[in-house]
């Protein structure tokens, strides 16, 4: 009821009753962080946000009435030790050394350390630690050991913050959006939370795997949307917080800033922290950027124009906020162009508005009134126009900010006039972040949720969790148009690639009801892997896994019969080349042939190892029990490579 009920409370009966502690603390409080000294629980530290006497800006680390407080009598009396309280909206974390009550750590843009109970502080900002420090754990058995969580990953110190080691031996990337190109191997560009925009390979040809050093920083702040120029493989477009779009030339390193801005005296534009920035699938060189208006850019972003009115509710009570820009509200957040119709654009806002234009912004139709009642006014997360039917589109809605944790995903078949839920049996408490329709099979859908990836084979009636992923938010999904790989961007566990999803695209009821079935393999290219050198660095360096070289065979087995699987490979003359085998495990399985003769066909000898087979078409005979099937495999070996 508008009362300030914040503060520090104490219970001495296990939480049955509580008493507010006020002696020495400011009367008006906001966010509060607490730390209890383990050796004497009567000693506590608190970092207290307070607006008494006026508030401070985002760059002012000192509070007029708040700051760091200490009590030595279990909270009955508090003493203000320091005015320090950097950006309490974002941090508000304090820690005390478990063996020294005078050594205190305060988290902020950098790590603050005090050795006199919080009276004076030093900043550990020049210790090669990424800014924005959010969590700190002190080893209770050895307080010299600290583990620090930041916007750049996890760091460890073994000498009480005198020096730090970056624990970069596991994937921790927080990707917002990704896109792919048509290189071979293809490249992925993506934006990372507080860690710029990047371009890297989907695979490398060394035994090292895919390393951080294989990726190129294409600048930005917090990285978000990005895509490749269709005419210049060295030109990449990317966007950082607040709609700061730019292009980056991988060949020359040149950066050009492209964000539209009004002339002096005009109303400013609003952009989300994560503003949609997309390339047109129908018009080469055309791009669109969403703010409170929609903007069209062309001529490599050098020219632009506004193509919409303000598409939001223009609710001033929610739009105006002070801070980093992440608090901006009342903007287009979901944006997509139909892959079938030039200029047919869908736009959804963070305040629940949904629009469509069929003539690149000359006329807009407001579809908001047609949205299902449960998601009206909610944050429209992603729009997916169908590549099979112009009247079909999918909509993902994330309503967790309103306390609704349900999975909201919808399909329209009439251009947005009506919507039907396709959430099916998705977990009840797992907000949907993106829905992607397969470009080859309209029945095949993928859903990225707050807690994982799901696949549907029947347009959203039933969903199946996609195995092999950790429990993590899936923010984006891309299907490579040539390789048919599924590329997945997660917020916390970096990128995953599922190689060749054509078996899912081709899976029909006939195949699923077959006792066993071998899907036609995609063409295979042979090469010899480079040895690399990072393999000797043990587990200190994280390596992304390369797909196995050679040909990959995917097969389906309905149920276990005790029979194994065999693949007999012959050349165009019918000569045996390789024989492979595997257990007859039910479900989908894969087997890889490295494009060299198997040892039962040609015994390797000498120090060279087996040579690759020649380019050509090969026949693969698949056998499981009484089921027998043959498919063709095309093999390409680069010119000049010595073969068998």
PDB file of C-alpha atoms in Angstrom, residues 190-325:
ATOM      1  CA  UNK A 190      26.895 -13.801 -32.356  1.00  0.00           C
ATOM      2  CA  UNK A 191      26.509 -11.242 -29.615  1.00  0.00           C
ATOM      3  CA  UNK A 192      27.555 -11.909 -26.020  1.00  0.00           C
ATOM      4  CA  UNK A 193      26.337 -10.325 -22.810  1.00  0.00           C
ATOM      5  CA  UNK A 194      28.853  -7.558 -21.965  1.00  0.00           C
ATOM      6  CA  UNK A 195      31.423  -9.244 -24.201  1.00  0.00           C
ATOM      7  CA  UNK A 196      31.115  -7.736 -27.667  1.00  0.00           C
ATOM      8  CA  UNK A 197      30.155  -9.372 -30.971  1.00  0.00           C
ATOM      9  CA  UNK A 198      32.162 -12.223 -32.481  1.00  0.00           C
ATOM     10  CA  UNK A 199      32.670 -14.246 -35.667  1.00  0.00           C
ATOM     11  CA  UNK A 200      33.999 -17.801 -35.577  1.00  0.00           C
ATOM     12  CA  UNK A 201      34.072 -21.098 -37.496  1.00  0.00           C
ATOM     13  CA  UNK A 202      31.561 -23.899 -37.139  1.00  0.00           C
ATOM     14  CA  UNK A 203      34.474 -26.324 -37.392  1.00  0.00           C
ATOM     15  CA  UNK A 204      38.228 -26.320 -37.795  1.00  0.00           C
ATOM     16  CA  UNK A 205      40.496 -28.856 -39.468  1.00  0.00           C
ATOM     17  CA  UNK A 206      42.915 -29.379 -36.605  1.00  0.00           C
ATOM     18  CA  UNK A 207      42.942 -31.894 -33.798  1.00  0.00           C
ATOM     19  CA  UNK A 208      42.864 -28.968 -31.369  1.00  0.00           C
ATOM     20  CA  UNK A 209      39.150 -28.471 -31.933  1.00  0.00           C
ATOM     21  CA  UNK A 210      37.630 -24.985 -31.941  1.00  0.00           C
ATOM     22  CA  UNK A 211      39.520 -22.529 -29.723  1.00  0.00           C
ATOM     23  CA  UNK A 212      38.787 -19.015 -28.496  1.00  0.00           C
ATOM     24  CA  UNK A 213      41.647 -17.868 -30.726  1.00  0.00           C
ATOM     25  CA  UNK A 214      39.683 -18.996 -33.786  1.00  0.00           C
ATOM     26  CA  UNK A 215      37.107 -16.276 -33.085  1.00  0.00           C
ATOM     27  CA  UNK A 216      37.367 -12.638 -34.194  1.00  0.00           C
ATOM     28  CA  UNK A 217      36.083  -9.734 -32.114  1.00  0.00           C
ATOM     29  CA  UNK A 218      33.974  -7.445 -34.312  1.00  0.00           C
ATOM     30  CA  UNK A 219      33.475  -4.845 -31.575  1.00  0.00           C
ATOM     31  CA  UNK A 220      30.457  -3.525 -29.727  1.00  0.00           C
ATOM     32  CA  UNK A 221      29.595  -3.372 -26.038  1.00  0.00           C
ATOM     33  CA  UNK A 222      27.008  -5.906 -25.002  1.00  0.00           C
ATOM     34  CA  UNK A 223      26.610  -7.916 -28.189  1.00  0.00           C
ATOM     35  CA  UNK A 224      23.238  -8.767 -29.680  1.00  0.00           C
ATOM     36  CA  UNK A 225      21.983  -9.159 -33.274  1.00  0.00           C
ATOM     37  CA  UNK A 226      24.400  -9.680 -36.148  1.00  0.00           C
ATOM     38  CA  UNK A 227      24.477 -10.971 -39.725  1.00  0.00           C
ATOM     39  CA  UNK A 228      26.768 -11.287 -42.744  1.00  0.00           C
ATOM     40  CA  UNK A 229      26.682  -9.142 -45.862  1.00  0.00           C
ATOM     41  CA  UNK A 230      25.428 -11.349 -48.725  1.00  0.00           C
ATOM     42  CA  UNK A 231      27.785  -9.741 -51.287  1.00  0.00           C
ATOM     43  CA  UNK A 232      30.965  -9.343 -49.243  1.00  0.00           C
ATOM     44  CA  UNK A 233      32.076 -12.271 -47.039  1.00  0.00           C
ATOM     45  CA  UNK A 234      34.351  -9.941 -45.066  1.00  0.00           C
ATOM     46  CA  UNK A 235      31.589  -7.525 -44.053  1.00  0.00           C
ATOM     47  CA  UNK A 236      29.562  -8.212 -40.908  1.00  0.00           C
ATOM     48  CA  UNK A 237      26.804  -6.147 -39.330  1.00  0.00           C
ATOM     49  CA  UNK A 238      26.224  -6.161 -35.589  1.00  0.00           C
ATOM     50  CA  UNK A 239      24.333  -4.322 -32.884  1.00  0.00           C
ATOM     51  CA  UNK A 240      25.121  -3.396 -29.300  1.00  0.00           C
ATOM     52  CA  UNK A 241      22.965  -2.120 -26.465  1.00  0.00           C
ATOM     53  CA  UNK A 242      20.523   0.657 -27.246  1.00  0.00           C
ATOM     54  CA  UNK A 243      20.369   0.065 -30.987  1.00  0.00           C
ATOM     55  CA  UNK A 244      24.011   0.969 -31.704  1.00  0.00           C
ATOM     56  CA  UNK A 245      24.272  -0.780 -35.057  1.00  0.00           C
ATOM     57  CA  UNK A 246      27.586  -0.941 -36.871  1.00  0.00           C
ATOM     58  CA  UNK A 247      29.377  -2.732 -39.689  1.00  0.00           C
ATOM     59  CA  UNK A 248      32.791  -4.332 -39.336  1.00  0.00           C
ATOM     60  CA  UNK A 249      35.168  -5.234 -42.144  1.00  0.00           C
ATOM     61  CA  UNK A 250      37.042  -8.432 -41.298  1.00  0.00           C
ATOM     62  CA  UNK A 251      39.597  -7.679 -43.988  1.00  0.00           C
ATOM     63  CA  UNK A 252      40.514  -4.103 -43.022  1.00  0.00           C
ATOM     64  CA  UNK A 253      39.225  -3.762 -39.458  1.00  0.00           C
ATOM     65  CA  UNK A 254      37.143  -0.723 -40.408  1.00  0.00           C
ATOM     66  CA  UNK A 255      34.098   0.003 -38.250  1.00  0.00           C
ATOM     67  CA  UNK A 256      31.183   2.181 -39.392  1.00  0.00           C
ATOM     68  CA  UNK A 257      28.375   3.253 -37.063  1.00  0.00           C
ATOM     69  CA  UNK A 258      24.925   2.992 -38.592  1.00  0.00           C
ATOM     70  CA  UNK A 259      22.356   3.827 -35.912  1.00  0.00           C
ATOM     71  CA  UNK A 260      19.630   6.201 -37.126  1.00  0.00           C
ATOM     72  CA  UNK A 261      19.377   9.405 -35.107  1.00  0.00           C
ATOM     73  CA  UNK A 262      16.975  12.347 -35.381  1.00  0.00           C
ATOM     74  CA  UNK A 263      18.048  15.823 -36.312  1.00  0.00           C
ATOM     75  CA  UNK A 264      18.521  18.411 -33.595  1.00  0.00           C
ATOM     76  CA  UNK A 265      15.271  19.511 -32.013  1.00  0.00           C
ATOM     77  CA  UNK A 266      13.313  16.370 -32.903  1.00  0.00           C
ATOM     78  CA  UNK A 267      12.100  13.824 -30.367  1.00  0.00           C
ATOM     79  CA  UNK A 268      14.687  11.180 -29.585  1.00  0.00           C
ATOM     80  CA  UNK A 269      14.266   7.565 -30.593  1.00  0.00           C
ATOM     81  CA  UNK A 270      13.985   4.765 -28.049  1.00  0.00           C
ATOM     82  CA  UNK A 271      15.818   1.475 -28.464  1.00  0.00           C
ATOM     83  CA  UNK A 272      15.789  -1.656 -26.327  1.00  0.00           C
ATOM     84  CA  UNK A 273      18.944  -3.007 -24.708  1.00  0.00           C
ATOM     85  CA  UNK A 274      18.534  -5.832 -27.247  1.00  0.00           C
ATOM     86  CA  UNK A 275      17.113  -4.084 -30.316  1.00  0.00           C
ATOM     87  CA  UNK A 276      16.178  -6.301 -33.282  1.00  0.00           C
ATOM     88  CA  UNK A 277      18.494  -5.732 -36.258  1.00  0.00           C
ATOM     89  CA  UNK A 278      17.839  -8.034 -39.218  1.00  0.00           C
ATOM     90  CA  UNK A 279      18.762  -8.500 -42.861  1.00  0.00           C
ATOM     91  CA  UNK A 280      15.966  -8.790 -45.387  1.00  0.00           C
ATOM     92  CA  UNK A 281      15.666 -12.341 -46.770  1.00  0.00           C
ATOM     93  CA  UNK A 282      14.133 -10.919 -49.956  1.00  0.00           C
ATOM     94  CA  UNK A 283      16.051  -7.719 -50.791  1.00  0.00           C
ATOM     95  CA  UNK A 284      19.839  -7.909 -50.945  1.00  0.00           C
ATOM     96  CA  UNK A 285      21.466  -5.159 -48.919  1.00  0.00           C
ATOM     97  CA  UNK A 286      18.295  -4.105 -47.081  1.00  0.00           C
ATOM     98  CA  UNK A 287      18.282  -4.142 -43.268  1.00  0.00           C
ATOM     99  CA  UNK A 288      15.716  -3.281 -40.606  1.00  0.00           C
ATOM    100  CA  UNK A 289      16.279  -1.938 -37.085  1.00  0.00           C
ATOM    101  CA  UNK A 290      13.565  -1.787 -34.441  1.00  0.00           C
ATOM    102  CA  UNK A 291      13.150   0.983 -31.859  1.00  0.00           C
ATOM    103  CA  UNK A 292       9.909   2.685 -30.936  1.00  0.00           C
ATOM    104  CA  UNK A 293       9.752   3.136 -34.722  1.00  0.00           C
ATOM    105  CA  UNK A 294      10.918   0.726 -37.412  1.00  0.00           C
ATOM    106  CA  UNK A 295      13.823   1.849 -39.575  1.00  0.00           C
ATOM    107  CA  UNK A 296      14.935   0.648 -43.000  1.00  0.00           C
ATOM    108  CA  UNK A 297      18.660   0.810 -43.849  1.00  0.00           C
ATOM    109  CA  UNK A 298      20.334   0.205 -47.222  1.00  0.00           C
ATOM    110  CA  UNK A 299      23.545   1.011 -49.135  1.00  0.00           C
ATOM    111  CA  UNK A 300      25.439  -0.961 -46.495  1.00  0.00           C
ATOM    112  CA  UNK A 301      23.649   1.006 -43.809  1.00  0.00           C
ATOM    113  CA  UNK A 302      24.772   4.425 -45.041  1.00  0.00           C
ATOM    114  CA  UNK A 303      21.207   5.441 -45.858  1.00  0.00           C
ATOM    115  CA  UNK A 304      18.101   5.014 -43.763  1.00  0.00           C
ATOM    116  CA  UNK A 305      14.521   6.136 -43.294  1.00  0.00           C
ATOM    117  CA  UNK A 306      11.760   5.659 -40.740  1.00  0.00           C
ATOM    118  CA  UNK A 307       9.007   3.373 -42.084  1.00  0.00           C
ATOM    119  CA  UNK A 308       6.541   3.288 -39.199  1.00  0.00           C
ATOM    120  CA  UNK A 309       4.843   5.467 -36.610  1.00  0.00           C
ATOM    121  CA  UNK A 310       5.554   4.808 -32.949  1.00  0.00           C
ATOM    122  CA  UNK A 311       4.389   1.181 -32.706  1.00  0.00           C
ATOM    123  CA  UNK A 312       4.196   1.048 -28.882  1.00  0.00           C
ATOM    124  CA  UNK A 313       1.514   2.007 -26.373  1.00  0.00           C
ATOM    125  CA  UNK A 314       3.522   5.181 -25.631  1.00  0.00           C
ATOM    126  CA  UNK A 315       2.870   4.679 -21.922  1.00  0.00           C
ATOM    127  CA  UNK A 316       5.051   7.458 -20.475  1.00  0.00           C
ATOM    128  CA  UNK A 317       4.715   6.104 -16.943  1.00  0.00           C
ATOM    129  CA  UNK A 318       6.768   3.062 -17.977  1.00  0.00           C
ATOM    130  CA  UNK A 319       8.987   4.445 -20.739  1.00  0.00           C
ATOM    131  CA  UNK A 320      11.041   6.938 -18.764  1.00  0.00           C
ATOM    132  CA  UNK A 321      13.777   5.316 -16.679  1.00  0.00           C
ATOM    133  CA  UNK A 322      17.237   6.245 -15.499  1.00  0.00           C
ATOM    134  CA  UNK A 323      20.124   3.845 -15.734  1.00  0.00           C
ATOM    135  CA  UNK A 324      22.303   2.016 -18.218  1.00  0.00           C
ATOM    136  CA  UNK A 325      19.777   1.811 -21.050  1.00  0.00           C
TER     137      UNK A 325
END
